[in-house]
PDB file of C-alpha atoms in Angstrom:
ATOM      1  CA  UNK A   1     -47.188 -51.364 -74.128  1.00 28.00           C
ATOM      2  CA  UNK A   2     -44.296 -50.155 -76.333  1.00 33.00           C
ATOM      3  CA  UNK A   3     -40.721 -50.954 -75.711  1.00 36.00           C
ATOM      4  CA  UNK A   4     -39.965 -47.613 -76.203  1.00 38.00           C
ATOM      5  CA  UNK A   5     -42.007 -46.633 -73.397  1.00 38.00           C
ATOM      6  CA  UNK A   6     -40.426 -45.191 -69.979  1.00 35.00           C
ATOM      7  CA  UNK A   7     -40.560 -48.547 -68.135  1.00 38.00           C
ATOM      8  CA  UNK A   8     -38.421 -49.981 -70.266  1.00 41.00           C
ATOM      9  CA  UNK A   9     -35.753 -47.898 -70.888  1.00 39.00           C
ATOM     10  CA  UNK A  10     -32.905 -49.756 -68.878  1.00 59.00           C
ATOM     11  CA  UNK A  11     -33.925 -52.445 -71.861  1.00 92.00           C
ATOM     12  CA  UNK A  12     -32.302 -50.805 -74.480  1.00 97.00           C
ATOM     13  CA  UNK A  13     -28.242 -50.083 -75.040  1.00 98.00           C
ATOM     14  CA  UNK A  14     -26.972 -48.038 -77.223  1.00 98.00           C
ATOM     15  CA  UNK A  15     -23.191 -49.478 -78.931  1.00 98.00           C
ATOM     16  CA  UNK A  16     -21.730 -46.679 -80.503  1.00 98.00           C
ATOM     17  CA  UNK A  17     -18.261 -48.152 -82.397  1.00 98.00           C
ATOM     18  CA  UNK A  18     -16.161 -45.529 -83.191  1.00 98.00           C
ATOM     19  CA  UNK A  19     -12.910 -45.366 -85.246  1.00 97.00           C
ATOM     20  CA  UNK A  20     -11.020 -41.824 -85.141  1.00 97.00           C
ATOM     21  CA  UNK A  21     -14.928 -39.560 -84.762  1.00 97.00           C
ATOM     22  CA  UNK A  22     -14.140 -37.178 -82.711  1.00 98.00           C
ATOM     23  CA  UNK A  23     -15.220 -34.657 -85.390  1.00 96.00           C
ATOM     24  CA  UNK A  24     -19.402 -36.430 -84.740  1.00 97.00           C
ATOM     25  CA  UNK A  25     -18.973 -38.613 -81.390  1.00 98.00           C
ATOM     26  CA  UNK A  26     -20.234 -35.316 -79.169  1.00 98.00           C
ATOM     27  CA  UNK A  27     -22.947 -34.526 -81.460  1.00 97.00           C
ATOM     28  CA  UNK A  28     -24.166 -38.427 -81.693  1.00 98.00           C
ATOM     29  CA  UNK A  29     -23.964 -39.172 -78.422  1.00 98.00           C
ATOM     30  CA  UNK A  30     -25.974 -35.966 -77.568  1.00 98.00           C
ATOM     31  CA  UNK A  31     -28.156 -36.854 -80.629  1.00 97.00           C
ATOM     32  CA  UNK A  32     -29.669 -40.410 -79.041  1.00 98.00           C
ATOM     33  CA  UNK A  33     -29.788 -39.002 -75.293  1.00 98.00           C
ATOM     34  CA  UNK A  34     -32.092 -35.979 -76.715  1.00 98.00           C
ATOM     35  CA  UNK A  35     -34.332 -38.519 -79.748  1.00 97.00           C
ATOM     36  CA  UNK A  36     -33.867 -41.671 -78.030  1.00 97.00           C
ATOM     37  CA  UNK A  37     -33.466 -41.054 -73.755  1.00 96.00           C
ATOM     38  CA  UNK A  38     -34.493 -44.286 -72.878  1.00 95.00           C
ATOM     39  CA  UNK A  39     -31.514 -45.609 -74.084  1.00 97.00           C
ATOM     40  CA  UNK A  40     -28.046 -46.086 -72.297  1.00 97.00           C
ATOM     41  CA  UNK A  41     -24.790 -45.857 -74.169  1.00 98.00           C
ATOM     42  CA  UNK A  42     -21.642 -47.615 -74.550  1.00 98.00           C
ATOM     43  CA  UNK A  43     -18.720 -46.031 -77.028  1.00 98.00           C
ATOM     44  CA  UNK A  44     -16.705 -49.092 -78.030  1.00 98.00           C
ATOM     45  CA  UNK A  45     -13.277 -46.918 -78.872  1.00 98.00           C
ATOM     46  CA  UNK A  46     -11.571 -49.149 -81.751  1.00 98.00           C
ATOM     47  CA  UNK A  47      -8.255 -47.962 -81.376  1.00 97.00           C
ATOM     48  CA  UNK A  48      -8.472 -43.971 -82.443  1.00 98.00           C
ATOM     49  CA  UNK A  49      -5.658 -42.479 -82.990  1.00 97.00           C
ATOM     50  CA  UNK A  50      -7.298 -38.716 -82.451  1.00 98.00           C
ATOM     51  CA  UNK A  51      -9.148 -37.917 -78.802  1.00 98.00           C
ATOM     52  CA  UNK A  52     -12.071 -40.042 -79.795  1.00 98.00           C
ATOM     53  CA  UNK A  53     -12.378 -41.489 -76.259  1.00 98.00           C
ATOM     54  CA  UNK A  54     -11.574 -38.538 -73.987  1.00 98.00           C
ATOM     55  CA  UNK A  55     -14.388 -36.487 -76.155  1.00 98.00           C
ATOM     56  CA  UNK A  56     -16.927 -39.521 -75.654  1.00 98.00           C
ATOM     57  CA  UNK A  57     -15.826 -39.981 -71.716  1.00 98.00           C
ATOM     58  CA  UNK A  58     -16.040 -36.033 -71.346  1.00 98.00           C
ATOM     59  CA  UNK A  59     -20.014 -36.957 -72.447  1.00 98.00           C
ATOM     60  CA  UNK A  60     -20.642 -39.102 -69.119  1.00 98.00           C
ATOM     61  CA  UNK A  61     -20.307 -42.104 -71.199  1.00 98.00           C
ATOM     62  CA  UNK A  62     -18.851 -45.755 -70.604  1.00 98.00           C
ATOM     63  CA  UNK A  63     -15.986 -46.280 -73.167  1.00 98.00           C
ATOM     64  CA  UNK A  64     -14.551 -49.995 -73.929  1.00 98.00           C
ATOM     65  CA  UNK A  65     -10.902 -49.047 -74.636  1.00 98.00           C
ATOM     66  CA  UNK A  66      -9.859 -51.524 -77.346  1.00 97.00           C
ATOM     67  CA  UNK A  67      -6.077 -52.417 -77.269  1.00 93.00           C
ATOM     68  CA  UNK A  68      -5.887 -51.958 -80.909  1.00 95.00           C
ATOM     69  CA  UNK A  69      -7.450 -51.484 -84.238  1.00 95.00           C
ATOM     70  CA  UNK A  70      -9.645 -54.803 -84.447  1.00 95.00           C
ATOM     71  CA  UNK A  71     -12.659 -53.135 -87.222  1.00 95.00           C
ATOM     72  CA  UNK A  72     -16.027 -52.918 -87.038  1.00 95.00           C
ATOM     73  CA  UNK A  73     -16.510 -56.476 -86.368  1.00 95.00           C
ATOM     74  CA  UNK A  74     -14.228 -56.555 -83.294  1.00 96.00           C
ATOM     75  CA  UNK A  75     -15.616 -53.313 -82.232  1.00 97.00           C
ATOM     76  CA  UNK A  76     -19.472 -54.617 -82.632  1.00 98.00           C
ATOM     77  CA  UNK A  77     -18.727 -57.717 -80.825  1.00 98.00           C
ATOM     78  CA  UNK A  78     -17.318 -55.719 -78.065  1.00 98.00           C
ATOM     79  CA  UNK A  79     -20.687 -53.850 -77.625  1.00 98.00           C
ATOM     80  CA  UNK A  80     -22.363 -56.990 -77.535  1.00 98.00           C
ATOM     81  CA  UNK A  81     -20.698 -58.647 -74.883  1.00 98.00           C
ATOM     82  CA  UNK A  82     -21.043 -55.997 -73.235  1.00 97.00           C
ATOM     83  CA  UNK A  83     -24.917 -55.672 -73.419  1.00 97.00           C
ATOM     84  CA  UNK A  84     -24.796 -59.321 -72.596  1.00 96.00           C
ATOM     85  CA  UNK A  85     -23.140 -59.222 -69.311  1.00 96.00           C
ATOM     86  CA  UNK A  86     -24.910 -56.201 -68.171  1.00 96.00           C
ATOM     87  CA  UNK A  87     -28.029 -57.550 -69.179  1.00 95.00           C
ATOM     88  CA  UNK A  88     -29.874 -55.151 -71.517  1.00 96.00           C
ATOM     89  CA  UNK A  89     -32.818 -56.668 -73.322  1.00 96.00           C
ATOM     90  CA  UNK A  90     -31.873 -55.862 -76.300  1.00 97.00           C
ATOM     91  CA  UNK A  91     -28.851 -53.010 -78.418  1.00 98.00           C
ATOM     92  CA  UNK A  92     -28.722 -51.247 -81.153  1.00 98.00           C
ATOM     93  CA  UNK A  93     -25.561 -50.446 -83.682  1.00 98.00           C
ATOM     94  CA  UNK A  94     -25.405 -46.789 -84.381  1.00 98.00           C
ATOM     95  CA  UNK A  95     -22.683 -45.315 -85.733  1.00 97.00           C
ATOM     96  CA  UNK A  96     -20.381 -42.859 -84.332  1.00 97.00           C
ATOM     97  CA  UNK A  97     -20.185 -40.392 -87.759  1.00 96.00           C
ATOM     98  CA  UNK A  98     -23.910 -39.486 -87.568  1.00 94.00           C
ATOM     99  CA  UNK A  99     -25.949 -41.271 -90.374  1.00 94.00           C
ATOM    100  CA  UNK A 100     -28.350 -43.125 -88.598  1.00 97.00           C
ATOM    101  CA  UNK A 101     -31.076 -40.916 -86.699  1.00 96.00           C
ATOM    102  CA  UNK A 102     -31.803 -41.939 -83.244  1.00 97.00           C
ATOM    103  CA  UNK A 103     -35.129 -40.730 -84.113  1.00 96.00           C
ATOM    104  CA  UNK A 104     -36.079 -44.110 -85.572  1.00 96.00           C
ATOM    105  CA  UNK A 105     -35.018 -46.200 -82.868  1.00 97.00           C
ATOM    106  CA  UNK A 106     -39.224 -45.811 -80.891  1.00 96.00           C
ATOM    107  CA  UNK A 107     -40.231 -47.550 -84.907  1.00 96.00           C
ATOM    108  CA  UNK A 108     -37.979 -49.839 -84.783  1.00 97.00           C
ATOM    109  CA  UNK A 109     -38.267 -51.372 -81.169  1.00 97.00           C
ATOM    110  CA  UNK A 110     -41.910 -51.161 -81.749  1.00 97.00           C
ATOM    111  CA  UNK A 111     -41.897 -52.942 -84.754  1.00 97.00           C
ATOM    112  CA  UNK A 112     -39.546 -55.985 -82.927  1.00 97.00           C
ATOM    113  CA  UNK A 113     -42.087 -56.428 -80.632  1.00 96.00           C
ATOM    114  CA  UNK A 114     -45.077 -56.397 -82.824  1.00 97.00           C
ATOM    115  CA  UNK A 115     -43.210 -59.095 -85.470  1.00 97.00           C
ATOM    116  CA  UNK A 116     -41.740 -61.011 -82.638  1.00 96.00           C
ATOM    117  CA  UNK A 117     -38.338 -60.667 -84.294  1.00 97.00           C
ATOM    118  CA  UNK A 118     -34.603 -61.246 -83.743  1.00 97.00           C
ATOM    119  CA  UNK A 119     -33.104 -58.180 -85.526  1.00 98.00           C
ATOM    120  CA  UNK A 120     -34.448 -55.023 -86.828  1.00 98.00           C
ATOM    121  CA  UNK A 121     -32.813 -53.221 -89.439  1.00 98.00           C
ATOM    122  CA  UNK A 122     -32.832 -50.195 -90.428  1.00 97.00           C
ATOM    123  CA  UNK A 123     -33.279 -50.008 -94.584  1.00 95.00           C
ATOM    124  CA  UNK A 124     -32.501 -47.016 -96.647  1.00 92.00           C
ATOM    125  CA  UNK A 125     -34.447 -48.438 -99.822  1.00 90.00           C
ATOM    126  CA  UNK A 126     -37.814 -49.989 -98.643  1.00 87.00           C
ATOM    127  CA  UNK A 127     -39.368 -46.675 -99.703  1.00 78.00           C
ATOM    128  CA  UNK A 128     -38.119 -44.206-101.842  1.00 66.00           C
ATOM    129  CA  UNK A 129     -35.775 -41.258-100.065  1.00 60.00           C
ATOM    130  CA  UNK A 130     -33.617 -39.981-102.235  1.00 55.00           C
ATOM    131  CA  UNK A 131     -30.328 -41.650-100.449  1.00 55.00           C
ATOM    132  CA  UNK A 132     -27.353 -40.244-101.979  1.00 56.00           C
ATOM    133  CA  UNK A 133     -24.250 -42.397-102.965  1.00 60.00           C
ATOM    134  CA  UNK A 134     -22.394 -43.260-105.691  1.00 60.00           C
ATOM    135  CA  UNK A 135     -23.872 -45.524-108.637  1.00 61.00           C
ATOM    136  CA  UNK A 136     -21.356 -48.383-107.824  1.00 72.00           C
ATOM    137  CA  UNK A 137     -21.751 -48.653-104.592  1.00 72.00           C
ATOM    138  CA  UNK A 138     -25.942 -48.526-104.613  1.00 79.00           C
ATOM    139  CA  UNK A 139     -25.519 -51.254-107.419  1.00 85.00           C
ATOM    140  CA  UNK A 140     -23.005 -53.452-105.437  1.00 88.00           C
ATOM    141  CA  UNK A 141     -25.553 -53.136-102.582  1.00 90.00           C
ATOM    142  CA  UNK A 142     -28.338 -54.471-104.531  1.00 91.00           C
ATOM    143  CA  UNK A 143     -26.639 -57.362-106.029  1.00 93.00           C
ATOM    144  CA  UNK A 144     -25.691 -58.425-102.323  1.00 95.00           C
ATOM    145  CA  UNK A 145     -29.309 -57.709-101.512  1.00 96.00           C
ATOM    146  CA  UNK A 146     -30.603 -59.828-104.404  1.00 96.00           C
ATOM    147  CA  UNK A 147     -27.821 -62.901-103.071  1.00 95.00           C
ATOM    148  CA  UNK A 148     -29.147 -62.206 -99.349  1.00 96.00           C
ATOM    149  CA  UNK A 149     -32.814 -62.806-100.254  1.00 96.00           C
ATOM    150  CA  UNK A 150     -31.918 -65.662-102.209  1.00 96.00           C
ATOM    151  CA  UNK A 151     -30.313 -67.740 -99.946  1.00 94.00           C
ATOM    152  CA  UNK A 152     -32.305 -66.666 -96.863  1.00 95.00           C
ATOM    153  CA  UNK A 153     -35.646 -66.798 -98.492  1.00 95.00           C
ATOM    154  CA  UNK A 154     -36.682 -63.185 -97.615  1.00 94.00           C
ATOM    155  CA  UNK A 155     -36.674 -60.037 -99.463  1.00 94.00           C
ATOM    156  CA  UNK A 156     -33.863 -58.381 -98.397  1.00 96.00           C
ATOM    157  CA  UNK A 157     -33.326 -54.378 -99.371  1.00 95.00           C
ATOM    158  CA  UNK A 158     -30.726 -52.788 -97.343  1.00 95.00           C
ATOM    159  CA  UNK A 159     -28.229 -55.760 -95.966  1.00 96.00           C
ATOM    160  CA  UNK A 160     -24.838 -53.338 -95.810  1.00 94.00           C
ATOM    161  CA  UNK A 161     -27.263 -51.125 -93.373  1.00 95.00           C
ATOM    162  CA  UNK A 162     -25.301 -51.189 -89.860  1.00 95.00           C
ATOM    163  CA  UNK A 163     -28.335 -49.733 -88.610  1.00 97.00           C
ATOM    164  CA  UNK A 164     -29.632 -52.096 -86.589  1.00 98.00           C
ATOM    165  CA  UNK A 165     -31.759 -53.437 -83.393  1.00 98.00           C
ATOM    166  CA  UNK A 166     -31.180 -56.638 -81.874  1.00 98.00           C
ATOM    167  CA  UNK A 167     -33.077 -59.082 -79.227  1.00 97.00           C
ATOM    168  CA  UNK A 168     -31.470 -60.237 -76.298  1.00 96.00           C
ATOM    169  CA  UNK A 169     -31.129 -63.979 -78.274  1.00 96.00           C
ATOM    170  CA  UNK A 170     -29.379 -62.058 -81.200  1.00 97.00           C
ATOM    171  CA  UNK A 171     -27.240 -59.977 -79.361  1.00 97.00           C
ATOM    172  CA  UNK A 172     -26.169 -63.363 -77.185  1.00 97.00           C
ATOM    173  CA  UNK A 173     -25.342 -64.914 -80.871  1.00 97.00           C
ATOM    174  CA  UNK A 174     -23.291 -62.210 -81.710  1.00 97.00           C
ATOM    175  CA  UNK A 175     -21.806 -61.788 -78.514  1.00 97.00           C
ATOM    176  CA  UNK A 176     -20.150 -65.425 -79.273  1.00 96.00           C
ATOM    177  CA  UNK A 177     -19.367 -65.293 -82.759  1.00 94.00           C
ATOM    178  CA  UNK A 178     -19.588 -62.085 -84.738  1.00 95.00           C
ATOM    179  CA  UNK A 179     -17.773 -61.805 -88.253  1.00 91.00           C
ATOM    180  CA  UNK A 180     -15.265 -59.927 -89.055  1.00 86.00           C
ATOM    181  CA  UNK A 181     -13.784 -57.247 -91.637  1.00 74.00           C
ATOM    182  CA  UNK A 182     -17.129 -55.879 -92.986  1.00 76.00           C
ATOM    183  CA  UNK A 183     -20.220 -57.922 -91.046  1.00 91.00           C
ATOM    184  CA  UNK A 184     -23.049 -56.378 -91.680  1.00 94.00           C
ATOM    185  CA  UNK A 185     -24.255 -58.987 -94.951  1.00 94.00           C
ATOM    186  CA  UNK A 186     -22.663 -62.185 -93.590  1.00 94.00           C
ATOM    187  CA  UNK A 187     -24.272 -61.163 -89.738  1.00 96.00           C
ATOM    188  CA  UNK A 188     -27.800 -61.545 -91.557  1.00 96.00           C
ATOM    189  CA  UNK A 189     -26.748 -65.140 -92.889  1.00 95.00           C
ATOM    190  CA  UNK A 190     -25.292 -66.192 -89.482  1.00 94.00           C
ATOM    191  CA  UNK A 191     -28.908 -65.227 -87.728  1.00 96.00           C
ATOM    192  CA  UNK A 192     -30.703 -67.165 -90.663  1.00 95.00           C
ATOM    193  CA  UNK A 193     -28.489 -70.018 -89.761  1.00 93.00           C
ATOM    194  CA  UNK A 194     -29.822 -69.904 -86.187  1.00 94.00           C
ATOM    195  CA  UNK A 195     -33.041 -69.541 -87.192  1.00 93.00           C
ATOM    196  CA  UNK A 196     -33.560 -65.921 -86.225  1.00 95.00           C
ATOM    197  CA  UNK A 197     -36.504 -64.222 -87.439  1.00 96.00           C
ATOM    198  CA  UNK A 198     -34.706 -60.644 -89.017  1.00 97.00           C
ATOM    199  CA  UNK A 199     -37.085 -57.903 -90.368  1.00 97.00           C
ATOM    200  CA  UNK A 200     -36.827 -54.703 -92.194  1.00 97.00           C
ATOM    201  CA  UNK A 201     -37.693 -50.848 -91.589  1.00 97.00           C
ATOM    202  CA  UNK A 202     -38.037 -48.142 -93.531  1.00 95.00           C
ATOM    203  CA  UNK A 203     -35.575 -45.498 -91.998  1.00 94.00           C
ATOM    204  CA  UNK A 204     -33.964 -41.818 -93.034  1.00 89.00           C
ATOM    205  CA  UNK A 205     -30.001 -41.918 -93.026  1.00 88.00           C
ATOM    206  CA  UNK A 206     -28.416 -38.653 -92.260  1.00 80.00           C
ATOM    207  CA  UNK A 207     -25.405 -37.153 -94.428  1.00 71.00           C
ATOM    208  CA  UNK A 208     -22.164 -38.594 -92.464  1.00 60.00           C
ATOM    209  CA  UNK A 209     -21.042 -35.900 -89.767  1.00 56.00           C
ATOM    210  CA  UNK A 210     -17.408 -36.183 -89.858  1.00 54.00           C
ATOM    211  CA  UNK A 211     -14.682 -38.588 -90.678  1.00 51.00           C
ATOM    212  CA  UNK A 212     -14.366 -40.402 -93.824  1.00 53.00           C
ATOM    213  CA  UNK A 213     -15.727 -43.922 -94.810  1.00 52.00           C
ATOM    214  CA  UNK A 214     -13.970 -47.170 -94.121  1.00 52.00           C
ATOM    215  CA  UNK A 215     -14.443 -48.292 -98.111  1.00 52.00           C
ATOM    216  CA  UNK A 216     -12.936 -46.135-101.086  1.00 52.00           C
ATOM    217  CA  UNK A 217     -13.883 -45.912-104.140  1.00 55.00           C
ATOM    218  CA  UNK A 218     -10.564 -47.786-104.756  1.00 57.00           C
ATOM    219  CA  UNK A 219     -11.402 -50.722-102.460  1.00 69.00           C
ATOM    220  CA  UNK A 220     -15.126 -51.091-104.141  1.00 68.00           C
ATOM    221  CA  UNK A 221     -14.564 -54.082-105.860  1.00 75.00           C
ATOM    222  CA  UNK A 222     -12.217 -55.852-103.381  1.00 80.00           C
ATOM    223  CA  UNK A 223     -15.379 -55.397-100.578  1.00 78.00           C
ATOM    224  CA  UNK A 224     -17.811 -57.013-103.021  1.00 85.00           C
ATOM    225  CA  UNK A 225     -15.991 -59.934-103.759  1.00 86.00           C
ATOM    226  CA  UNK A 226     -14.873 -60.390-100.240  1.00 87.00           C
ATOM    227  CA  UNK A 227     -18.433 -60.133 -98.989  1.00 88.00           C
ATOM    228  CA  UNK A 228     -19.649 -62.179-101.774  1.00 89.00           C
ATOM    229  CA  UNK A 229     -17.208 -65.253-101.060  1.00 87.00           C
ATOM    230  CA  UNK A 230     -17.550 -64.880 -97.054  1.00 86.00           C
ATOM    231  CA  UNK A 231     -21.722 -64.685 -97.447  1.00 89.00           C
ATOM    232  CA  UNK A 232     -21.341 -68.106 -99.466  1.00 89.00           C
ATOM    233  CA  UNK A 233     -19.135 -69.693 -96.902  1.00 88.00           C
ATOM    234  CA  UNK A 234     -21.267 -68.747 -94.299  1.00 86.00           C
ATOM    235  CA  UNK A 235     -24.091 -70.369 -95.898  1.00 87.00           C
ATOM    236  CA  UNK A 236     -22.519 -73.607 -95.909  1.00 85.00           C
ATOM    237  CA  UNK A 237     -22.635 -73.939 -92.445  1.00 79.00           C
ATOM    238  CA  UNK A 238     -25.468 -76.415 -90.996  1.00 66.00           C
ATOM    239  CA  UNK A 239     -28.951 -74.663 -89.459  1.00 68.00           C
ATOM    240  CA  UNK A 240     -29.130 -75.238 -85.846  1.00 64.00           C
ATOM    241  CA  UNK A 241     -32.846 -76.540 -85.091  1.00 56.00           C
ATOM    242  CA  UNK A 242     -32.556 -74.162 -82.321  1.00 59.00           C
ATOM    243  CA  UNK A 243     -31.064 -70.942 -79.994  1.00 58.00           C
ATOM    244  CA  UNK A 244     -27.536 -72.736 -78.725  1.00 55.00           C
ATOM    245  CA  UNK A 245     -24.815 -70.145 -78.346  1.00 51.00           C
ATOM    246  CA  UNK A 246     -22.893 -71.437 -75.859  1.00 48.00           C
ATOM    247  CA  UNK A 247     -21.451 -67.830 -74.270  1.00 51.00           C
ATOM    248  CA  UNK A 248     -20.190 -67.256 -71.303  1.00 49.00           C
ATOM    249  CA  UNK A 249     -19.471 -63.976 -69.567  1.00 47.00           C
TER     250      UNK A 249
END
């Protein structure tokens, strides 16, 4: 039976981090309870400075107020601990401006239970869909693609995609230890480390909804070489011969 089926659907949490969206967060939330109803949600408010969480509470949804700006890693993390101690099965990252289609999510828990895998996630370049972004920025994500498949050992397409579906294990990993800053590349390395089995699926991204993105044009090369250097740290660290995360709730 598919996970995606209606038995399941207290399995499956939604973590929606959000950053000043209240131009999308109505329209995304309603977006995954109309594609994707077997999910639950949780907006993990990172901060905003605009009404953010009073237009995601005025949804019927649970919001995790954070104290202050802590990024997308802090806000991620948040999610997952909270998945953790109300024991979902498994959550998936969408984000709060509207790119990623709930639509997908039925694919992509089917294809975690028919690879037996860790992670899911969601790639824009697997096949051919005319995803539009700038020339730097689709080269600087496949030079980090080419550096993720090499020192993983997989072919790696999309690994900036936040898009992504994780098993209860994963989801327990990241609960404990999640990186910081941008995550999304070094999160992929940190799984590897633990063994993790991670896949990828093909998957339409939507035009952002509202809001602006987190990395300028200006900030380009700073990201790269940040990710770069924090990917090959990450690296270094020893393979555990097995699932150990050692959280607590």
């Amino acid at each position: 039976m598919s996970l995606a089926q209606p038995s399941h659907r207290r399995d499956v949490l939604a973590i929606v981090p959000a950053y000043n969206e209240a131009a999308s967060i109505r329209s995304t939330i309603r977006s995954i309870r109309e594609h994707a109803p077997f999910a639950d949600i949780v907006v993990v408010n990172d901060g905003s400075t605009d009404p953010t969480a009073r237009l995601a509470r005025s949804c019927g949804v649970p919001v995790l107020d954070l104290s202050c700006n802590l990024g997308i890693g802090g806000a991620v993390q948040a999610g997952y601990r909270f998945a953790v101690e109300q024991g979902y099965g498994c959550a998936v990252q969408i984000d709060a401006d509207g790119q990623h289609d709930p639509r997908e999510l039925g694919r992509m828990l089917e294809a975690m239970q028919r690879h037996e895998a860790d992670m899911v996630v969601g790639s824009r370049f697997l096949e051919k869909q005319g995803f539009q972004s700038s020339f730097a920025r689709k080269r600087g994500i496949k030079l980090l693609a080419a550096l993720v498949s090499a020192l993983t050992g997989r072919r790696v397409t999309d690994p900036t995609s936040g898009y992504r579906l994780c098993s209860r294990k994963a989801a327990e990993l990241f609960a404990a230890d999640y990186p910081t800053d941008y995550p999304e590349v070094e999160a992929i390395i940190q799984l590897d480390n633990h063994r993790g089995r991670f896949i990828e699926l093909p998957v339409v991204m939507r035009e952002r909804q509202g809001g602006v993105s987190s990395i300028s044009p200006g900030k380009a090369g700073y990201y790269m070489a940040k990710v770069v250097l924090a990917v090959l740290i990450a690296k270094t660290k020893k393979k555990h011969k097995e699932w150990s995360f050692g959280y607590e709730s």
